[in-house]
Amino acid sequence: MTETTLEPPADPIVRPRVNAIAPCLLAWLVPGLGHAWLGRRGRAVAFFLVVLATFVLGIASGGASPVISGQRPLTYLAVVDNLAMGPFDFIARRMTIGELVYRLPDSESDPRRLEIMSRVRDRVRIPTYEYGSTFLLTAGLMNILLILDAFDIASGRKD
């Protein structure tokens, strides 16, 4: 009869914790940069390309960055979502609205409000506007997930 010996389980790999703020900030600045900083270069490139492609498709399809309107409460969420793209949001606003505007002026007769609404209406008339705007929102949501993923890796909760 052979004797079986049980070996003690190997010690789990202990990864040093790093400051989770830095990769999150880097991931906000450029999608994938937080993962690159954490040494996940392949993931970083893939994530950057996916968010960039979604962003470019959104702009090319005639999408527009949302602006906050007091009469439409969900616009707050859409603006926060687009802000998650970091500097890409600034680029999108310049390309789709023509300036960095996040909120419509409250007064209906304000000439600035009328000018912004005119630019947004021009975008809405593009047949693929809804698709483009959805792509822009999706790029923001994906980057939120990437920021959270970088946080989990940096804090040691995920490999």
PDB file of C-alpha atoms in Angstrom:
ATOM      1  CA  MET A   1       0.000   0.000   0.000  1.00  0.00           C
ATOM      2  CA  THR A   2       1.332   3.433  -0.850  1.00  0.00           C
ATOM      3  CA  GLU A   3       1.332   6.214   1.591  1.00  0.00           C
ATOM      4  CA  THR A   4      -0.119   9.573   0.589  1.00  0.00           C
ATOM      5  CA  THR A   5       1.344  12.706   2.034  1.00  0.00           C
ATOM      6  CA  LEU A   6      -0.516  15.924   2.126  1.00  0.00           C
ATOM      7  CA  GLU A   7       1.452  19.022   1.431  1.00  0.00           C
ATOM      8  CA  PRO A   8       0.401  22.268   3.030  1.00  0.00           C
ATOM      9  CA  PRO A   9      -1.293  24.669   0.624  1.00  0.00           C
ATOM     10  CA  ALA A  10       0.961  27.214  -1.001  1.00  0.00           C
ATOM     11  CA  ASP A  11       0.858  30.699   0.414  1.00  0.00           C
ATOM     12  CA  PRO A  12      -1.345  32.975  -1.636  1.00  0.00           C
ATOM     13  CA  ILE A  13       0.443  35.498  -3.747  1.00  0.00           C
ATOM     14  CA  VAL A  14       0.533  38.779  -1.876  1.00  0.00           C
ATOM     15  CA  ARG A  15       0.571  41.753  -4.172  1.00  0.00           C
ATOM     16  CA  PRO A  16       1.770  45.028  -2.782  1.00  0.00           C
ATOM     17  CA  ARG A  17      -0.945  47.602  -2.523  1.00  0.00           C
ATOM     18  CA  VAL A  18      -0.476  50.856  -4.321  1.00  0.00           C
ATOM     19  CA  ASN A  19      -2.219  54.162  -3.966  1.00  0.00           C
ATOM     20  CA  ALA A  20      -5.500  53.625  -5.810  1.00  0.00           C
ATOM     21  CA  ILE A  21      -6.003  57.323  -6.559  1.00  0.00           C
ATOM     22  CA  ALA A  22      -3.165  57.565  -9.091  1.00  0.00           C
ATOM     23  CA  PRO A  23      -4.373  54.830 -11.490  1.00  0.00           C
ATOM     24  CA  CYS A  24      -7.939  56.132 -11.252  1.00  0.00           C
ATOM     25  CA  LEU A  25      -6.855  59.649 -12.153  1.00  0.00           C
ATOM     26  CA  LEU A  26      -4.691  58.321 -14.987  1.00  0.00           C
ATOM     27  CA  ALA A  27      -7.589  56.174 -16.247  1.00  0.00           C
ATOM     28  CA  TRP A  28      -9.787  59.281 -16.264  1.00  0.00           C
ATOM     29  CA  LEU A  29      -7.192  61.330 -18.156  1.00  0.00           C
ATOM     30  CA  VAL A  30      -6.632  58.713 -20.861  1.00  0.00           C
ATOM     31  CA  PRO A  31      -8.636  55.483 -21.008  1.00  0.00           C
ATOM     32  CA  GLY A  32      -6.314  52.568 -20.269  1.00  0.00           C
ATOM     33  CA  LEU A  33      -3.507  54.694 -18.812  1.00  0.00           C
ATOM     34  CA  GLY A  34      -4.348  53.555 -15.279  1.00  0.00           C
ATOM     35  CA  HIS A  35      -3.947  49.941 -16.359  1.00  0.00           C
ATOM     36  CA  ALA A  36      -0.645  50.759 -18.077  1.00  0.00           C
ATOM     37  CA  TRP A  37       0.602  52.350 -14.847  1.00  0.00           C
ATOM     38  CA  LEU A  38      -0.362  49.153 -13.006  1.00  0.00           C
ATOM     39  CA  GLY A  39       1.671  47.075 -15.464  1.00  0.00           C
ATOM     40  CA  ARG A  40      -1.276  45.728 -17.450  1.00  0.00           C
ATOM     41  CA  ARG A  41      -0.011  46.973 -20.817  1.00  0.00           C
ATOM     42  CA  GLY A  42      -2.043  44.630 -23.047  1.00  0.00           C
ATOM     43  CA  ARG A  43      -5.263  45.498 -21.278  1.00  0.00           C
ATOM     44  CA  ALA A  44      -4.370  49.180 -21.408  1.00  0.00           C
ATOM     45  CA  VAL A  45      -3.957  49.178 -25.182  1.00  0.00           C
ATOM     46  CA  ALA A  46      -7.151  47.165 -25.714  1.00  0.00           C
ATOM     47  CA  PHE A  47      -9.177  49.407 -23.412  1.00  0.00           C
ATOM     48  CA  PHE A  48      -7.814  52.568 -24.995  1.00  0.00           C
ATOM     49  CA  LEU A  49      -8.669  51.340 -28.487  1.00  0.00           C
ATOM     50  CA  VAL A  50     -12.193  50.281 -27.517  1.00  0.00           C
ATOM     51  CA  VAL A  51     -13.039  53.591 -25.826  1.00  0.00           C
ATOM     52  CA  LEU A  52     -11.374  55.593 -28.601  1.00  0.00           C
ATOM     53  CA  ALA A  53     -13.247  53.677 -31.321  1.00  0.00           C
ATOM     54  CA  THR A  54     -16.557  54.178 -29.519  1.00  0.00           C
ATOM     55  CA  PHE A  55     -15.797  57.872 -29.064  1.00  0.00           C
ATOM     56  CA  VAL A  56     -14.825  58.340 -32.729  1.00  0.00           C
ATOM     57  CA  LEU A  57     -17.936  56.462 -33.891  1.00  0.00           C
ATOM     58  CA  GLY A  58     -20.051  58.739 -31.716  1.00  0.00           C
ATOM     59  CA  ILE A  59     -18.571  61.902 -33.198  1.00  0.00           C
ATOM     60  CA  ALA A  60     -18.596  60.538 -36.756  1.00  0.00           C
ATOM     61  CA  SER A  61     -22.239  59.465 -36.419  1.00  0.00           C
ATOM     62  CA  GLY A  62     -23.330  62.976 -35.550  1.00  0.00           C
ATOM     63  CA  GLY A  63     -23.765  62.516 -31.816  1.00  0.00           C
ATOM     64  CA  ALA A  64     -23.671  65.473 -29.465  1.00  0.00           C
ATOM     65  CA  SER A  65     -22.505  65.971 -25.919  1.00  0.00           C
ATOM     66  CA  PRO A  66     -25.460  66.510 -23.594  1.00  0.00           C
ATOM     67  CA  VAL A  67     -26.049  69.794 -21.769  1.00  0.00           C
ATOM     68  CA  ILE A  68     -27.906  70.128 -18.494  1.00  0.00           C
ATOM     69  CA  SER A  69     -31.428  71.420 -18.781  1.00  0.00           C
ATOM     70  CA  GLY A  70     -33.467  72.106 -15.653  1.00  0.00           C
ATOM     71  CA  GLN A  71     -36.547  70.758 -17.435  1.00  0.00           C
ATOM     72  CA  ARG A  72     -34.891  67.387 -18.174  1.00  0.00           C
ATOM     73  CA  PRO A  73     -33.421  65.857 -14.977  1.00  0.00           C
ATOM     74  CA  LEU A  74     -31.738  62.917 -16.735  1.00  0.00           C
ATOM     75  CA  THR A  75     -29.423  65.346 -18.504  1.00  0.00           C
ATOM     76  CA  TYR A  76     -27.478  65.586 -15.214  1.00  0.00           C
ATOM     77  CA  LEU A  77     -26.627  61.878 -15.467  1.00  0.00           C
ATOM     78  CA  ALA A  78     -25.702  62.153 -19.129  1.00  0.00           C
ATOM     79  CA  VAL A  79     -23.310  65.046 -18.450  1.00  0.00           C
ATOM     80  CA  VAL A  80     -21.658  63.183 -15.559  1.00  0.00           C
ATOM     81  CA  ASP A  81     -21.338  60.137 -17.808  1.00  0.00           C
ATOM     82  CA  ASN A  82     -19.609  62.161 -20.515  1.00  0.00           C
ATOM     83  CA  LEU A  83     -17.340  63.810 -17.945  1.00  0.00           C
ATOM     84  CA  ALA A  84     -16.027  60.309 -17.186  1.00  0.00           C
ATOM     85  CA  MET A  85     -14.244  60.410 -20.553  1.00  0.00           C
ATOM     86  CA  GLY A  86     -11.900  63.052 -19.170  1.00  0.00           C
ATOM     87  CA  PRO A  87     -10.295  65.263 -21.821  1.00  0.00           C
ATOM     88  CA  PHE A  88     -12.191  63.356 -24.523  1.00  0.00           C
ATOM     89  CA  ASP A  89     -15.305  65.090 -23.194  1.00  0.00           C
ATOM     90  CA  PHE A  90     -13.737  68.508 -23.795  1.00  0.00           C
ATOM     91  CA  ILE A  91     -12.897  67.467 -27.349  1.00  0.00           C
ATOM     92  CA  ALA A  92     -16.426  66.159 -27.917  1.00  0.00           C
ATOM     93  CA  ARG A  93     -18.009  69.372 -26.660  1.00  0.00           C
ATOM     94  CA  ARG A  94     -15.822  71.513 -28.914  1.00  0.00           C
ATOM     95  CA  MET A  95     -16.598  69.328 -31.916  1.00  0.00           C
ATOM     96  CA  THR A  96     -20.344  68.899 -31.332  1.00  0.00           C
ATOM     97  CA  ILE A  97     -21.475  72.098 -29.610  1.00  0.00           C
ATOM     98  CA  GLY A  98     -18.610  74.399 -30.494  1.00  0.00           C
ATOM     99  CA  GLU A  99     -17.667  75.358 -26.939  1.00  0.00           C
ATOM    100  CA  LEU A 100     -17.253  74.004 -23.429  1.00  0.00           C
ATOM    101  CA  VAL A 101     -20.797  74.372 -22.180  1.00  0.00           C
ATOM    102  CA  TYR A 102     -22.345  72.058 -19.615  1.00  0.00           C
ATOM    103  CA  ARG A 103     -25.578  73.817 -18.658  1.00  0.00           C
ATOM    104  CA  LEU A 104     -28.136  75.774 -20.616  1.00  0.00           C
ATOM    105  CA  PRO A 105     -28.839  79.257 -19.270  1.00  0.00           C
ATOM    106  CA  ASP A 106     -32.136  79.251 -17.344  1.00  0.00           C
ATOM    107  CA  SER A 107     -33.742  82.202 -19.079  1.00  0.00           C
ATOM    108  CA  GLU A 108     -35.633  81.145 -22.211  1.00  0.00           C
ATOM    109  CA  SER A 109     -34.856  84.475 -23.866  1.00  0.00           C
ATOM    110  CA  ASP A 110     -31.107  84.415 -23.141  1.00  0.00           C
ATOM    111  CA  PRO A 111     -29.308  84.771 -26.512  1.00  0.00           C
ATOM    112  CA  ARG A 112     -26.611  82.354 -25.373  1.00  0.00           C
ATOM    113  CA  ARG A 113     -29.252  79.689 -24.663  1.00  0.00           C
ATOM    114  CA  LEU A 114     -30.784  80.223 -28.099  1.00  0.00           C
ATOM    115  CA  GLU A 115     -27.360  79.919 -29.743  1.00  0.00           C
ATOM    116  CA  ILE A 116     -26.521  76.675 -27.910  1.00  0.00           C
ATOM    117  CA  MET A 117     -29.964  75.218 -28.649  1.00  0.00           C
ATOM    118  CA  SER A 118     -29.516  76.107 -32.316  1.00  0.00           C
ATOM    119  CA  ARG A 119     -26.245  74.136 -32.443  1.00  0.00           C
ATOM    120  CA  VAL A 120     -27.836  71.173 -30.682  1.00  0.00           C
ATOM    121  CA  ARG A 121     -30.820  71.248 -33.065  1.00  0.00           C
ATOM    122  CA  ASP A 122     -28.424  71.185 -36.013  1.00  0.00           C
ATOM    123  CA  ARG A 123     -26.915  67.982 -34.595  1.00  0.00           C
ATOM    124  CA  VAL A 124     -30.319  66.441 -33.889  1.00  0.00           C
ATOM    125  CA  ARG A 125     -31.255  66.828 -37.555  1.00  0.00           C
ATOM    126  CA  ILE A 126     -28.471  64.419 -38.533  1.00  0.00           C
ATOM    127  CA  PRO A 127     -30.169  61.044 -39.211  1.00  0.00           C
ATOM    128  CA  THR A 128     -27.680  59.085 -37.080  1.00  0.00           C
ATOM    129  CA  TYR A 129     -27.704  61.558 -34.154  1.00  0.00           C
ATOM    130  CA  GLU A 130     -29.270  59.093 -31.699  1.00  0.00           C
ATOM    131  CA  TYR A 131     -26.714  56.412 -32.536  1.00  0.00           C
ATOM    132  CA  GLY A 132     -23.849  58.865 -32.238  1.00  0.00           C
ATOM    133  CA  SER A 133     -25.041  60.217 -28.901  1.00  0.00           C
ATOM    134  CA  THR A 134     -25.470  56.668 -27.624  1.00  0.00           C
ATOM    135  CA  PHE A 135     -21.909  55.843 -28.682  1.00  0.00           C
ATOM    136  CA  LEU A 136     -20.639  58.902 -26.771  1.00  0.00           C
ATOM    137  CA  LEU A 137     -22.579  57.879 -23.659  1.00  0.00           C
ATOM    138  CA  THR A 138     -21.283  54.321 -24.007  1.00  0.00           C
ATOM    139  CA  ALA A 139     -17.689  55.539 -24.197  1.00  0.00           C
ATOM    140  CA  GLY A 140     -18.227  57.398 -20.921  1.00  0.00           C
ATOM    141  CA  LEU A 141     -19.808  54.378 -19.237  1.00  0.00           C
ATOM    142  CA  MET A 142     -16.988  52.132 -20.413  1.00  0.00           C
ATOM    143  CA  ASN A 143     -14.424  54.512 -18.986  1.00  0.00           C
ATOM    144  CA  ILE A 144     -16.258  54.545 -15.640  1.00  0.00           C
ATOM    145  CA  LEU A 145     -15.918  50.753 -15.594  1.00  0.00           C
ATOM    146  CA  LEU A 146     -12.218  51.027 -16.487  1.00  0.00           C
ATOM    147  CA  ILE A 147     -11.641  53.511 -13.672  1.00  0.00           C
ATOM    148  CA  LEU A 148     -13.345  51.142 -11.220  1.00  0.00           C
ATOM    149  CA  ASP A 149     -11.344  48.197 -12.593  1.00  0.00           C
ATOM    150  CA  ALA A 150      -8.083  50.116 -12.116  1.00  0.00           C
ATOM    151  CA  PHE A 151      -9.181  50.925  -8.566  1.00  0.00           C
ATOM    152  CA  ASP A 152      -9.889  47.254  -7.806  1.00  0.00           C
ATOM    153  CA  ILE A 153      -6.504  46.173  -9.192  1.00  0.00           C
ATOM    154  CA  ALA A 154      -4.633  48.906  -7.320  1.00  0.00           C
ATOM    155  CA  SER A 155      -6.372  48.143  -4.032  1.00  0.00           C
ATOM    156  CA  GLY A 156      -5.572  44.416  -4.342  1.00  0.00           C
ATOM    157  CA  ARG A 157      -9.143  43.215  -4.772  1.00  0.00           C
ATOM    158  CA  LYS A 158      -8.523  41.924  -8.276  1.00  0.00           C
ATOM    159  CA  ASP A 159      -5.620  40.424 -10.211  1.00  0.00           C
TER     160      ASP A 159
END
